mmCIF file of C-alpha atoms in Angstrom:
data_model
loop_
_atom_site.group_PDB
_atom_site.id
_atom_site.type_symbol
_atom_site.label_atom_id
_atom_site.label_comp_id
_atom_site.label_asym_id
_atom_site.label_seq_id
_atom_site.Cartn_x
_atom_site.Cartn_y
_atom_site.Cartn_z
ATOM 1 C CA MET A 1 33.059 5.112 10.150
ATOM 2 C CA SER A 2 30.231 7.161 11.836
ATOM 3 C CA LYS A 3 27.558 5.412 13.906
ATOM 4 C CA PRO A 4 24.300 4.520 12.023
ATOM 5 C CA VAL A 5 21.505 6.895 12.688
ATOM 6 C CA VAL A 6 19.059 3.926 12.814
ATOM 7 C CA SER A 7 20.146 0.692 14.448
ATOM 8 C CA VAL A 8 17.591 -2.106 14.626
ATOM 9 C CA ARG A 9 18.435 -5.360 16.334
ATOM 10 C CA GLY A 10 16.063 -8.468 16.425
ATOM 11 C CA ILE A 11 12.775 -6.459 16.779
ATOM 12 C CA GLY A 12 9.439 -8.152 16.812
ATOM 13 C CA LYS A 13 5.919 -6.796 17.278
ATOM 14 C CA ARG A 14 3.289 -9.158 18.567
ATOM 15 C CA TYR A 15 -0.466 -8.315 18.687
ATOM 16 C CA THR A 16 -3.145 -10.254 20.601
ATOM 17 C CA LEU A 17 -6.124 -10.869 18.512
ATOM 18 C CA GLY A 18 -9.576 -10.531 20.037
ATOM 19 C CA ILE A 19 -8.596 -8.065 22.917
ATOM 20 C CA LYS A 20 -10.779 -5.048 22.738
ATOM 21 C CA GLN A 21 -8.638 -2.625 24.601
ATOM 22 C CA ASP A 22 -5.262 -2.241 26.145
ATOM 23 C CA TYR A 23 -6.489 -1.088 29.510
ATOM 24 C CA ASP A 24 -8.822 -2.371 32.300
ATOM 25 C CA THR A 25 -11.252 -0.639 34.609
ATOM 26 C CA LEU A 26 -11.935 -1.900 38.016
ATOM 27 C CA ARG A 27 -15.163 -3.310 36.828
ATOM 28 C CA ASP A 28 -13.233 -5.229 34.035
ATOM 29 C CA ARG A 29 -10.724 -6.582 36.622
ATOM 30 C CA ILE A 30 -13.552 -7.813 38.911
ATOM 31 C CA ALA A 31 -15.394 -9.577 35.977
ATOM 32 C CA GLN A 32 -12.145 -11.185 34.803
ATOM 33 C CA ARG A 33 -11.437 -12.514 38.401
ATOM 34 C CA ALA A 34 -15.042 -13.801 38.766
ATOM 35 C CA MET A 35 -14.550 -15.658 35.289
ATOM 36 C CA LYS A 36 -11.302 -17.129 36.446
ATOM 37 C CA LEU A 37 -12.783 -18.271 39.782
ATOM 38 C CA PHE A 38 -15.891 -20.044 38.093
ATOM 39 C CA THR A 39 -14.374 -21.316 34.867
ATOM 40 C CA GLY A 40 -10.590 -21.559 35.522
ATOM 41 C CA LYS A 41 -10.023 -19.386 32.397
ATOM 42 C CA SER A 42 -9.582 -15.769 31.895
ATOM 43 C CA GLU A 43 -11.068 -13.749 29.000
ATOM 44 C CA ASN A 44 -7.641 -13.789 27.164
ATOM 45 C CA ASP A 45 -6.739 -17.429 27.562
ATOM 46 C CA ASP A 46 -7.976 -18.272 24.073
ATOM 47 C CA ALA A 47 -6.844 -15.115 22.436
ATOM 48 C CA LYS A 48 -4.547 -15.840 19.450
ATOM 49 C CA THR A 49 -1.323 -13.907 18.973
ATOM 50 C CA PHE A 50 -0.095 -12.519 15.651
ATOM 51 C CA TRP A 51 3.575 -11.486 14.838
ATOM 52 C CA ALA A 52 3.339 -8.353 12.502
ATOM 53 C CA LEU A 53 7.198 -8.108 12.658
ATOM 54 C CA ARG A 54 9.708 -10.904 13.673
ATOM 55 C CA ASP A 55 13.548 -10.908 14.090
ATOM 56 C CA ILE A 56 14.341 -7.939 11.949
ATOM 57 C CA SER A 57 17.800 -6.330 12.142
ATOM 58 C CA PHE A 58 19.463 -3.667 9.919
ATOM 59 C CA ASP A 59 21.540 -0.449 10.216
ATOM 60 C CA ILE A 60 20.885 2.696 8.298
ATOM 61 C CA ALA A 61 23.692 5.246 7.672
ATOM 62 C CA GLN A 62 23.103 9.079 7.599
ATOM 63 C CA GLY A 63 21.767 10.343 4.234
ATOM 64 C CA GLU A 64 20.546 6.921 3.068
ATOM 65 C CA VAL A 65 17.196 6.847 1.251
ATOM 66 C CA VAL A 66 15.498 3.518 1.987
ATOM 67 C CA GLY A 67 12.520 2.005 0.264
ATOM 68 C CA VAL A 68 10.226 -0.512 2.298
ATOM 69 C CA ILE A 69 8.320 -2.595 0.008
ATOM 70 C CA GLY A 70 6.119 -5.719 0.184
ATOM 71 C CA ARG A 71 2.587 -6.933 -0.147
ATOM 72 C CA ASN A 72 -0.265 -5.724 2.018
ATOM 73 C CA GLY A 73 -0.029 -7.153 5.557
ATOM 74 C CA ALA A 74 3.905 -7.710 5.199
ATOM 75 C CA GLY A 75 4.485 -5.417 8.106
ATOM 76 C CA LYS A 76 5.652 -2.213 6.354
ATOM 77 C CA SER A 77 3.417 0.232 8.299
ATOM 78 C CA THR A 78 4.122 -1.543 11.611
ATOM 79 C CA LEU A 79 8.021 -1.199 10.895
ATOM 80 C CA LEU A 80 7.626 2.477 10.219
ATOM 81 C CA LYS A 81 5.462 2.958 13.540
ATOM 82 C CA VAL A 82 8.184 1.307 15.446
ATOM 83 C CA LEU A 83 10.996 3.362 13.884
ATOM 84 C CA SER A 84 8.876 6.524 14.597
ATOM 85 C CA GLN A 85 8.547 5.420 18.237
ATOM 86 C CA ILE A 86 4.831 5.298 17.906
ATOM 87 C CA THR A 87 4.597 1.499 18.628
ATOM 88 C CA GLU A 88 6.979 -0.087 21.062
ATOM 89 C CA PRO A 89 8.331 -3.408 19.858
ATOM 90 C CA THR A 90 7.496 -6.534 21.728
ATOM 91 C CA GLU A 91 11.078 -7.718 21.436
ATOM 92 C CA GLY A 92 14.461 -6.316 20.263
ATOM 93 C CA GLU A 93 15.991 -3.019 20.318
ATOM 94 C CA VAL A 94 15.812 0.174 18.149
ATOM 95 C CA ARG A 95 18.333 3.061 18.555
ATOM 96 C CA ILE A 96 17.580 6.313 16.743
ATOM 97 C CA ARG A 97 20.124 9.227 16.600
ATOM 98 C CA GLY A 98 18.216 12.487 15.704
ATOM 99 C CA ARG A 99 14.805 13.800 15.338
ATOM 100 C CA VAL A 100 12.160 11.757 13.662
ATOM 101 C CA ALA A 101 9.185 13.389 11.473
ATOM 102 C CA SER A 102 6.612 10.948 10.442
ATOM 103 C CA LEU A 103 3.869 10.935 7.811
ATOM 104 C CA LEU A 104 2.104 7.631 8.227
ATOM 105 C CA GLU A 105 -1.533 8.118 7.716
ATOM 106 C CA VAL A 106 -4.032 11.027 7.183
ATOM 107 C CA GLY A 107 -4.492 12.636 10.557
ATOM 108 C CA THR A 108 -1.425 11.359 12.329
ATOM 109 C CA GLY A 109 0.216 14.269 14.504
ATOM 110 C CA PHE A 110 -2.421 16.880 13.866
ATOM 111 C CA HIS A 111 -5.079 17.982 16.499
ATOM 112 C CA PRO A 112 -8.287 18.358 14.609
ATOM 113 C CA GLU A 113 -9.605 21.260 16.723
ATOM 114 C CA LEU A 114 -6.554 23.356 16.025
ATOM 115 C CA THR A 115 -5.985 25.436 12.867
ATOM 116 C CA GLY A 116 -3.342 24.645 10.301
ATOM 117 C CA ARG A 117 -1.107 27.369 11.726
ATOM 118 C CA GLU A 118 -1.446 26.116 15.240
ATOM 119 C CA ASN A 119 -0.660 22.636 14.147
ATOM 120 C CA ILE A 120 2.435 23.780 12.404
ATOM 121 C CA PHE A 121 3.658 25.234 15.572
ATOM 122 C CA LEU A 122 2.662 22.216 17.636
ATOM 123 C CA ASN A 123 4.531 19.787 15.254
ATOM 124 C CA GLY A 124 7.537 21.941 15.361
ATOM 125 C CA ALA A 125 7.504 21.917 19.160
ATOM 126 C CA ILE A 126 6.937 18.047 19.281
ATOM 127 C CA LEU A 127 10.182 17.890 17.158
ATOM 128 C CA GLY A 128 11.975 20.026 19.697
ATOM 129 C CA MET A 129 12.383 23.055 17.507
ATOM 130 C CA PRO A 130 12.413 26.600 19.061
ATOM 131 C CA HIS A 131 9.468 28.935 18.188
ATOM 132 C CA SER A 132 11.751 31.203 16.371
ATOM 133 C CA GLU A 133 13.107 28.438 14.044
ATOM 134 C CA ILE A 134 9.470 27.337 13.237
ATOM 135 C CA ARG A 135 8.620 30.946 12.280
ATOM 136 C CA LYS A 136 11.494 31.114 9.769
ATOM 137 C CA LYS A 137 10.071 28.052 8.072
ATOM 138 C CA PHE A 138 6.439 28.931 8.280
ATOM 139 C CA ASP A 139 5.842 30.902 5.014
ATOM 140 C CA GLU A 140 7.858 28.104 3.072
ATOM 141 C CA ILE A 141 5.631 25.426 4.679
ATOM 142 C CA VAL A 142 2.365 27.099 3.706
ATOM 143 C CA ALA A 143 3.481 27.913 0.193
ATOM 144 C CA PHE A 144 4.413 24.405 -0.319
ATOM 145 C CA SER A 145 1.119 22.929 1.105
ATOM 146 C CA GLU A 146 -1.026 25.217 -1.045
ATOM 147 C CA VAL A 147 -3.480 25.734 1.836
ATOM 148 C CA ALA A 148 -2.797 29.331 2.502
ATOM 149 C CA ASP A 149 -6.480 30.370 2.222
ATOM 150 C CA PHE A 150 -7.360 27.788 5.007
ATOM 151 C CA ILE A 151 -4.341 28.155 7.251
ATOM 152 C CA ASP A 152 -6.548 29.526 10.029
ATOM 153 C CA THR A 153 -9.365 27.122 9.574
ATOM 154 C CA PRO A 154 -9.456 24.096 12.079
ATOM 155 C CA VAL A 155 -7.938 21.056 10.188
ATOM 156 C CA LYS A 156 -10.945 18.904 10.897
ATOM 157 C CA ARG A 157 -12.716 20.686 8.090
ATOM 158 C CA TYR A 158 -9.860 20.097 5.705
ATOM 159 C CA SER A 159 -10.160 17.509 2.921
ATOM 160 C CA SER A 160 -7.974 14.319 2.996
ATOM 161 C CA GLY A 161 -5.882 15.910 0.269
ATOM 162 C CA MET A 162 -5.289 19.358 2.041
ATOM 163 C CA TYR A 163 -4.660 17.398 5.217
ATOM 164 C CA VAL A 164 -1.807 15.374 3.491
ATOM 165 C CA ARG A 165 -0.443 18.380 1.767
ATOM 166 C CA LEU A 166 0.054 20.279 5.024
ATOM 167 C CA ALA A 167 1.260 17.333 6.950
ATOM 168 C CA PHE A 168 3.842 16.533 4.438
ATOM 169 C CA ALA A 169 4.954 20.054 4.213
ATOM 170 C CA VAL A 170 5.427 20.235 7.932
ATOM 171 C CA ALA A 171 7.348 17.000 8.083
ATOM 172 C CA ALA A 172 9.672 17.828 5.191
ATOM 173 C CA HIS A 173 10.465 21.456 6.050
ATOM 174 C CA LEU A 174 10.999 21.281 9.816
ATOM 175 C CA ASP A 175 14.509 19.855 9.254
ATOM 176 C CA PRO A 176 14.268 16.362 10.991
ATOM 177 C CA GLU A 177 17.180 14.245 10.742
ATOM 178 C CA ILE A 178 14.987 11.177 9.748
ATOM 179 C CA LEU A 179 11.900 11.538 7.571
ATOM 180 C CA VAL A 180 9.437 8.639 7.618
ATOM 181 C CA VAL A 181 6.830 8.539 4.853
ATOM 182 C CA ASP A 182 4.151 5.879 4.339
ATOM 183 C CA GLU A 183 1.897 5.365 1.284
ATOM 184 C CA VAL A 184 -0.189 8.293 2.607
ATOM 185 C CA LEU A 185 1.000 10.389 -0.502
ATOM 186 C CA ALA A 186 -1.284 8.346 -2.604
ATOM 187 C CA VAL A 187 -4.027 10.512 -1.288
ATOM 188 C CA GLY A 188 -2.679 13.587 -3.160
ATOM 189 C CA ASP A 189 -3.117 14.672 -6.717
ATOM 190 C CA VAL A 190 -0.508 13.827 -9.319
ATOM 191 C CA ALA A 191 1.075 17.209 -9.382
ATOM 192 C CA PHE A 192 1.482 17.303 -5.700
ATOM 193 C CA ARG A 193 2.856 13.762 -5.558
ATOM 194 C CA LYS A 194 5.468 14.814 -8.114
ATOM 195 C CA LYS A 195 6.344 17.756 -5.997
ATOM 196 C CA CYS A 196 6.757 15.635 -2.906
ATOM 197 C CA MET A 197 9.092 13.273 -4.588
ATOM 198 C CA GLY A 198 11.169 16.198 -5.591
ATOM 199 C CA LYS A 199 11.247 17.517 -2.042
ATOM 200 C CA MET A 200 12.157 14.048 -0.472
ATOM 201 C CA GLY A 201 15.071 14.025 -3.105
ATOM 202 C CA GLU A 202 16.159 17.537 -1.739
ATOM 203 C CA VAL A 203 15.854 16.207 1.869
ATOM 204 C CA ALA A 204 18.110 13.170 0.949
ATOM 205 C CA LYS A 205 20.637 15.293 -0.907
ATOM 206 C CA GLY A 206 20.806 17.476 2.388
ATOM 207 C CA GLY A 207 22.215 14.411 4.171
ATOM 208 C CA ARG A 208 19.147 13.459 5.972
ATOM 209 C CA THR A 209 17.803 9.913 6.091
ATOM 210 C CA VAL A 210 14.399 9.042 4.480
ATOM 211 C CA PHE A 211 12.382 5.820 4.959
ATOM 212 C CA PHE A 212 9.729 5.598 2.198
ATOM 213 C CA VAL A 213 6.957 2.951 1.925
ATOM 214 C CA SER A 214 5.317 2.693 -1.439
ATOM 215 C CA HIS A 215 3.545 0.501 -3.922
ATOM 216 C CA SER A 216 5.048 2.396 -6.796
ATOM 217 C CA MET A 217 8.088 0.522 -7.811
ATOM 218 C CA SER A 218 9.123 3.265 -10.163
ATOM 219 C CA ALA A 219 9.044 5.775 -7.308
ATOM 220 C CA VAL A 220 11.191 3.411 -5.190
ATOM 221 C CA GLN A 221 13.835 3.029 -7.868
ATOM 222 C CA LEU A 222 13.932 6.754 -8.669
ATOM 223 C CA LEU A 223 14.198 7.930 -5.063
ATOM 224 C CA CYS A 224 15.778 5.056 -3.153
ATOM 225 C CA SER A 225 19.275 3.853 -3.093
ATOM 226 C CA ARG A 226 18.488 0.938 -0.874
ATOM 227 C CA GLY A 227 15.440 -1.270 -0.379
ATOM 228 C CA LEU A 228 13.956 -3.574 2.372
ATOM 229 C CA LEU A 229 11.774 -6.227 1.247
ATOM 230 C CA LEU A 230 9.210 -7.516 3.881
ATOM 231 C CA GLU A 231 7.256 -10.815 3.663
ATOM 232 C CA ALA A 232 5.009 -12.097 6.264
ATOM 233 C CA GLY A 233 6.685 -9.777 9.014
ATOM 234 C CA GLY A 234 10.154 -10.808 8.235
ATOM 235 C CA LEU A 235 13.035 -9.145 6.391
ATOM 236 C CA LYS A 236 13.308 -11.108 3.108
ATOM 237 C CA LEU A 237 15.965 -9.010 1.366
ATOM 238 C CA ASP A 238 18.047 -5.968 2.086
ATOM 239 C CA ALA A 239 19.970 -4.848 -0.908
ATOM 240 C CA PRO A 240 20.137 -2.042 -3.593
ATOM 241 C CA ALA A 241 16.639 -0.620 -4.517
ATOM 242 C CA HIS A 242 16.764 -1.989 -8.045
ATOM 243 C CA THR A 243 17.534 -5.457 -6.844
ATOM 244 C CA VAL A 244 14.902 -5.457 -4.276
ATOM 245 C CA VAL A 245 12.302 -4.215 -6.807
ATOM 246 C CA SER A 246 13.139 -6.906 -9.248
ATOM 247 C CA ARG A 247 12.847 -9.573 -6.532
ATOM 248 C CA TYR A 248 9.443 -8.273 -5.510
ATOM 249 C CA LEU A 249 8.079 -8.123 -9.028
ATOM 250 C CA SER A 250 9.195 -11.547 -9.688
ATOM 251 C CA ASN A 251 6.826 -12.929 -7.172
ATOM 252 C CA PHE A 252 3.951 -11.795 -9.324
ATOM 253 C CA ALA A 253 5.433 -12.495 -12.759
ATOM 254 C CA ALA A 254 3.339 -14.852 -14.992
ATOM 255 C CA SER A 255 4.504 -16.144 -18.486
ATOM 256 C CA SER A 256 2.203 -15.675 -21.271
ATOM 257 C CA GLY A 257 -0.310 -18.492 -21.141
ATOM 258 C CA GLU A 258 0.941 -19.861 -17.761
ATOM 259 C CA VAL A 259 -1.834 -21.004 -15.355
ATOM 260 C CA VAL A 260 -1.400 -19.402 -12.031
ATOM 261 C CA ASP A 261 -2.673 -21.249 -8.975
ATOM 262 C CA LEU A 262 -4.315 -18.807 -6.596
ATOM 263 C CA SER A 263 -4.615 -21.123 -3.627
ATOM 264 C CA ALA A 264 -1.837 -19.590 -1.500
ATOM 265 C CA MET A 265 -2.613 -15.912 -2.487
ATOM 266 C CA LYS A 266 -3.290 -13.285 0.233
ATOM 267 C CA ARG A 267 -7.016 -12.546 -0.207
ATOM 268 C CA LYS A 268 -9.902 -10.821 1.558
ATOM 269 C CA GLY A 269 -13.649 -11.589 1.593
ATOM 270 C CA THR A 270 -16.394 -13.782 3.023
ATOM 271 C CA GLY A 271 -14.968 -16.867 1.313
ATOM 272 C CA ARG A 272 -18.387 -18.160 -0.076
ATOM 273 C CA ALA A 273 -16.679 -18.830 -3.431
ATOM 274 C CA LEU A 274 -12.965 -18.767 -4.384
ATOM 275 C CA LEU A 275 -10.791 -17.613 -7.252
ATOM 276 C CA ARG A 276 -8.867 -20.830 -8.028
ATOM 277 C CA THR A 277 -6.703 -20.177 -11.204
ATOM 278 C CA LEU A 278 -5.714 -17.198 -13.579
ATOM 279 C CA GLN A 279 -4.235 -17.321 -16.995
ATOM 280 C CA ILE A 280 -3.046 -14.219 -18.963
ATOM 281 C CA ARG A 281 -2.345 -14.449 -22.597
ATOM 282 C CA ALA A 282 -1.239 -11.846 -25.133
ATOM 283 C CA LEU A 283 -2.927 -12.115 -28.542
ATOM 284 C CA ASP A 284 -1.810 -10.837 -31.894
ATOM 285 C CA ALA A 285 -4.095 -8.973 -34.371
ATOM 286 C CA LYS A 286 -5.326 -12.511 -35.727
ATOM 287 C CA GLY A 287 -6.221 -13.578 -32.121
ATOM 288 C CA ALA A 288 -3.349 -15.973 -32.024
ATOM 289 C CA PRO A 289 -1.381 -16.298 -28.635
ATOM 290 C CA THR A 290 2.060 -14.626 -28.669
ATOM 291 C CA GLU A 291 4.861 -14.868 -26.149
ATOM 292 C CA VAL A 292 5.218 -11.097 -25.909
ATOM 293 C CA ALA A 293 2.530 -8.421 -24.871
ATOM 294 C CA GLN A 294 3.178 -5.342 -27.091
ATOM 295 C CA THR A 295 1.403 -1.852 -26.922
ATOM 296 C CA GLY A 296 -2.000 -2.126 -28.527
ATOM 297 C CA CYS A 297 -2.263 -5.953 -28.298
ATOM 298 C CA ASP A 298 -5.354 -7.724 -27.161
ATOM 299 C CA LEU A 299 -5.201 -9.590 -23.637
ATOM 300 C CA GLU A 300 -7.053 -12.773 -22.765
ATOM 301 C CA ILE A 301 -7.559 -13.185 -19.018
ATOM 302 C CA LYS A 302 -9.180 -16.413 -17.858
ATOM 303 C CA VAL A 303 -10.401 -16.898 -14.354
ATOM 304 C CA THR A 304 -11.692 -19.965 -12.794
ATOM 305 C CA VAL A 305 -14.167 -19.904 -9.647
ATOM 306 C CA GLU A 306 -15.239 -22.619 -7.315
ATOM 307 C CA ALA A 307 -18.166 -22.100 -4.915
ATOM 308 C CA VAL A 308 -17.786 -23.230 -1.247
ATOM 309 C CA THR A 309 -21.449 -22.709 -0.547
ATOM 310 C CA SER A 310 -24.323 -22.037 -2.880
ATOM 311 C CA VAL A 311 -24.135 -18.450 -4.122
ATOM 312 C CA GLN A 312 -26.117 -16.489 -6.613
ATOM 313 C CA SER A 313 -25.762 -13.323 -8.754
ATOM 314 C CA VAL A 314 -21.947 -13.239 -8.407
ATOM 315 C CA ASN A 315 -20.098 -10.374 -10.230
ATOM 316 C CA ALA A 316 -16.561 -11.162 -11.274
ATOM 317 C CA ALA A 317 -14.041 -8.375 -11.914
ATOM 318 C CA VAL A 318 -10.667 -8.025 -13.413
ATOM 319 C CA ILE A 319 -8.506 -4.968 -12.560
ATOM 320 C CA VAL A 320 -5.233 -3.852 -14.336
ATOM 321 C CA TYR A 321 -2.893 -1.758 -12.356
ATOM 322 C CA ASP A 322 0.348 -0.069 -13.478
ATOM 323 C CA SER A 323 3.525 -0.271 -11.361
ATOM 324 C CA SER A 324 2.604 2.624 -9.312
ATOM 325 C CA GLY A 325 -0.622 0.823 -8.274
ATOM 326 C CA TYR A 326 -2.963 3.062 -10.240
ATOM 327 C CA ARG A 327 -6.171 1.414 -11.528
ATOM 328 C CA LEU A 328 -6.092 1.619 -15.318
ATOM 329 C CA ILE A 329 -8.665 -0.887 -16.506
ATOM 330 C CA ASP A 330 -11.672 -2.255 -14.452
ATOM 331 C CA VAL A 331 -14.058 -4.644 -16.176
ATOM 332 C CA ASN A 332 -16.629 -6.885 -14.703
ATOM 333 C CA THR A 333 -19.413 -9.251 -15.686
ATOM 334 C CA ALA A 334 -22.128 -7.083 -14.472
ATOM 335 C CA ILE A 335 -21.219 -4.552 -17.192
ATOM 336 C CA LYS A 336 -22.384 -7.121 -19.825
ATOM 337 C CA GLY A 337 -25.530 -8.033 -17.448
ATOM 338 C CA CYS A 338 -24.062 -11.478 -16.630
ATOM 339 C CA PHE A 339 -23.693 -13.068 -13.245
ATOM 340 C CA LEU A 340 -22.395 -16.320 -11.977
ATOM 341 C CA GLU A 341 -24.907 -18.730 -10.476
ATOM 342 C CA LEU A 342 -23.008 -21.415 -8.501
ATOM 343 C CA PRO A 343 -24.349 -24.320 -6.460
ATOM 344 C CA ALA A 344 -22.216 -25.481 -3.572
ATOM 345 C CA GLY A 345 -19.009 -27.159 -5.129
ATOM 346 C CA GLY A 346 -19.939 -25.668 -8.507
ATOM 347 C CA LYS A 347 -17.218 -24.354 -10.833
ATOM 348 C CA SER A 348 -17.066 -21.739 -13.451
ATOM 349 C CA GLU A 349 -14.638 -20.183 -15.928
ATOM 350 C CA VAL A 350 -14.931 -16.494 -17.101
ATOM 351 C CA ARG A 351 -12.837 -15.453 -20.036
ATOM 352 C CA PHE A 352 -12.155 -11.591 -20.356
ATOM 353 C CA LEU A 353 -10.909 -10.214 -23.644
ATOM 354 C CA LEU A 354 -9.492 -6.740 -23.537
ATOM 355 C CA ARG A 355 -9.199 -5.356 -26.979
ATOM 356 C CA ASP A 356 -6.611 -2.812 -28.148
ATOM 357 C CA THR A 357 -5.022 -2.261 -24.680
ATOM 358 C CA LEU A 358 -2.989 0.774 -25.369
ATOM 359 C CA LEU A 359 -0.683 0.156 -22.431
ATOM 360 C CA ASN A 360 2.768 1.651 -22.535
ATOM 361 C CA ALA A 361 5.976 -0.470 -21.992
ATOM 362 C CA GLY A 362 6.373 -1.597 -18.442
ATOM 363 C CA THR A 363 5.165 -3.817 -15.602
ATOM 364 C CA TYR A 364 1.316 -4.223 -14.939
ATOM 365 C CA PHE A 365 -0.410 -6.007 -12.265
ATOM 366 C CA VAL A 366 -3.789 -7.951 -12.471
ATOM 367 C CA GLY A 367 -6.166 -7.962 -9.411
ATOM 368 C CA LEU A 368 -9.285 -10.146 -9.197
ATOM 369 C CA TRP A 369 -12.600 -9.602 -7.353
ATOM 370 C CA LEU A 370 -15.811 -11.633 -6.666
ATOM 371 C CA GLY A 371 -18.772 -9.982 -5.034
ATOM 372 C CA VAL A 372 -22.599 -9.675 -4.777
ATOM 373 C CA GLY A 373 -24.297 -6.389 -5.390
ATOM 374 C CA GLY A 374 -21.207 -4.364 -5.201
ATOM 375 C CA VAL A 375 -21.475 -4.624 -1.386
ATOM 376 C CA GLU A 376 -20.379 -8.128 -0.221
ATOM 377 C CA ALA A 377 -16.789 -8.933 -1.317
ATOM 378 C CA ILE A 378 -16.667 -12.737 -1.630
ATOM 379 C CA ASP A 379 -13.043 -13.191 -2.674
ATOM 380 C CA ASP A 380 -10.544 -10.195 -3.392
ATOM 381 C CA ILE A 381 -6.981 -10.681 -4.481
ATOM 382 C CA GLU A 382 -5.291 -7.439 -4.864
ATOM 383 C CA PHE A 383 -2.303 -8.442 -6.841
ATOM 384 C CA ALA A 384 -2.713 -12.015 -8.304
ATOM 385 C CA ALA A 385 -0.045 -11.815 -11.138
ATOM 386 C CA SER A 386 1.999 -9.470 -13.234
ATOM 387 C CA PHE A 387 2.925 -9.181 -16.917
ATOM 388 C CA GLU A 388 5.286 -7.009 -19.115
ATOM 389 C CA VAL A 389 4.424 -4.935 -22.003
ATOM 390 C CA VAL A 390 6.908 -3.934 -24.549
ATOM 391 C CA HIS A 391 6.742 -1.282 -27.357
ATOM 392 C CA ASP A 392 5.656 -2.308 -30.764
ATOM 393 C CA PHE A 393 8.214 0.045 -32.652
ATOM 394 C CA ARG A 394 6.386 -0.589 -35.920
ATOM 395 C CA GLU A 395 3.471 1.393 -34.408
ATOM 396 C CA SER A 396 5.091 4.684 -33.292
ATOM 397 C CA ALA A 397 1.603 6.247 -32.829
ATOM 398 C CA HIS A 398 1.304 4.159 -29.499
ATOM 399 C CA SER A 399 4.452 5.719 -27.944
ATOM 400 C CA GLU A 400 2.683 8.290 -25.888
ATOM 401 C CA VAL A 401 -0.707 6.656 -25.290
ATOM 402 C CA PHE A 402 -1.827 6.417 -21.676
ATOM 403 C CA PRO A 403 -4.724 4.081 -20.772
ATOM 404 C CA GLY A 404 -7.708 4.940 -18.643
ATOM 405 C CA THR A 405 -10.512 3.057 -17.040
ATOM 406 C CA TYR A 406 -12.773 1.300 -19.524
ATOM 407 C CA LYS A 407 -10.778 2.797 -22.527
ATOM 408 C CA CYS A 408 -10.254 -0.656 -24.111
ATOM 409 C CA ARG A 409 -12.932 -2.657 -25.700
ATOM 410 C CA PHE A 410 -14.196 -5.502 -23.591
ATOM 411 C CA GLU A 411 -15.634 -8.911 -24.435
ATOM 412 C CA MET A 412 -16.572 -11.788 -22.169
ATOM 413 C CA GLN A 413 -17.462 -15.442 -22.181
ATOM 414 C CA MET A 414 -18.609 -17.514 -19.288
ATOM 415 C CA LYS A 415 -18.956 -21.259 -18.946
#
């Protein structure tokens, strides 16, 4: 058997929290020595460390298309930076056989003062390609990126969508042995994302290796033959893509009527109030609970909130995403002119009733948010739970209905 093109052995990446910079000036060194002399402690003695990755090992063969999935903060982007040799691991070893082209975030790899044309040649040179080879690919890159009218404009004047289109076109067309693509494609429009998916499929069929990070489970299953599931910086599962996706989605699945405890959920916000529980129920035409959510049914979503400190005029929101991470329904108490007024330790329940949710069959995620004035995020859980919708085959009219923000009727109760 041929050697793997990517071999990872026990890698870990540790960051030190609270360190402002990775270098010292002479003045910084003198100040640190003085602090050590008078206090016995240096500036970094109390700094905390955080392992973004820990003890990860795997081998990737030539031509494999690997989907890397996991919640926000699981270590996906850090892993891709290590594989792209942008970030050096704290421990372990990574061996790469072949050229790596990376598309990790908007702006990576481009010089803002150079034009699109100049950046194409610069990126090709970084990949070790001769000038003549880049010229052969140039017209194809420009045509794919759809930025021909701006190719001689400095890229600092590009929109984020233009930036991504050109960056992806360069990465995919300059024949790297390994292509690494992060969730950055979410910036592009639907038509261009579809075109990128097709191009990555072509790249894979051509015998090159692809690493693909995405929140779109359908895209991972469509494109990838293998999946890596990361949790809290560790490799939880390495298996066929459909197996990994099923395992990942099962972490969010909530049975109809089940009360989900939100205590251990990954969250952001100031924490002045906390989302405590979530309950999702499908309702039939008569308003009675049903075990199965069907296209066109009503959804009842109950959320309980507890204040840590006294907090006034709190807006509570429920967001429904599809399996690709697109926001389909976004409703909040402020729409109805209602706000939570919570004393310290006070509790409240908000019942959201989404009428006639014309959701196609598939998996959907529910996100929750608490805030004040649309500015301060008090508690924010991006993916709190998931639920499944099946087709109601008696109502064929629903078969091609696609939902959109605020398209369903919305009712609300607070207590």
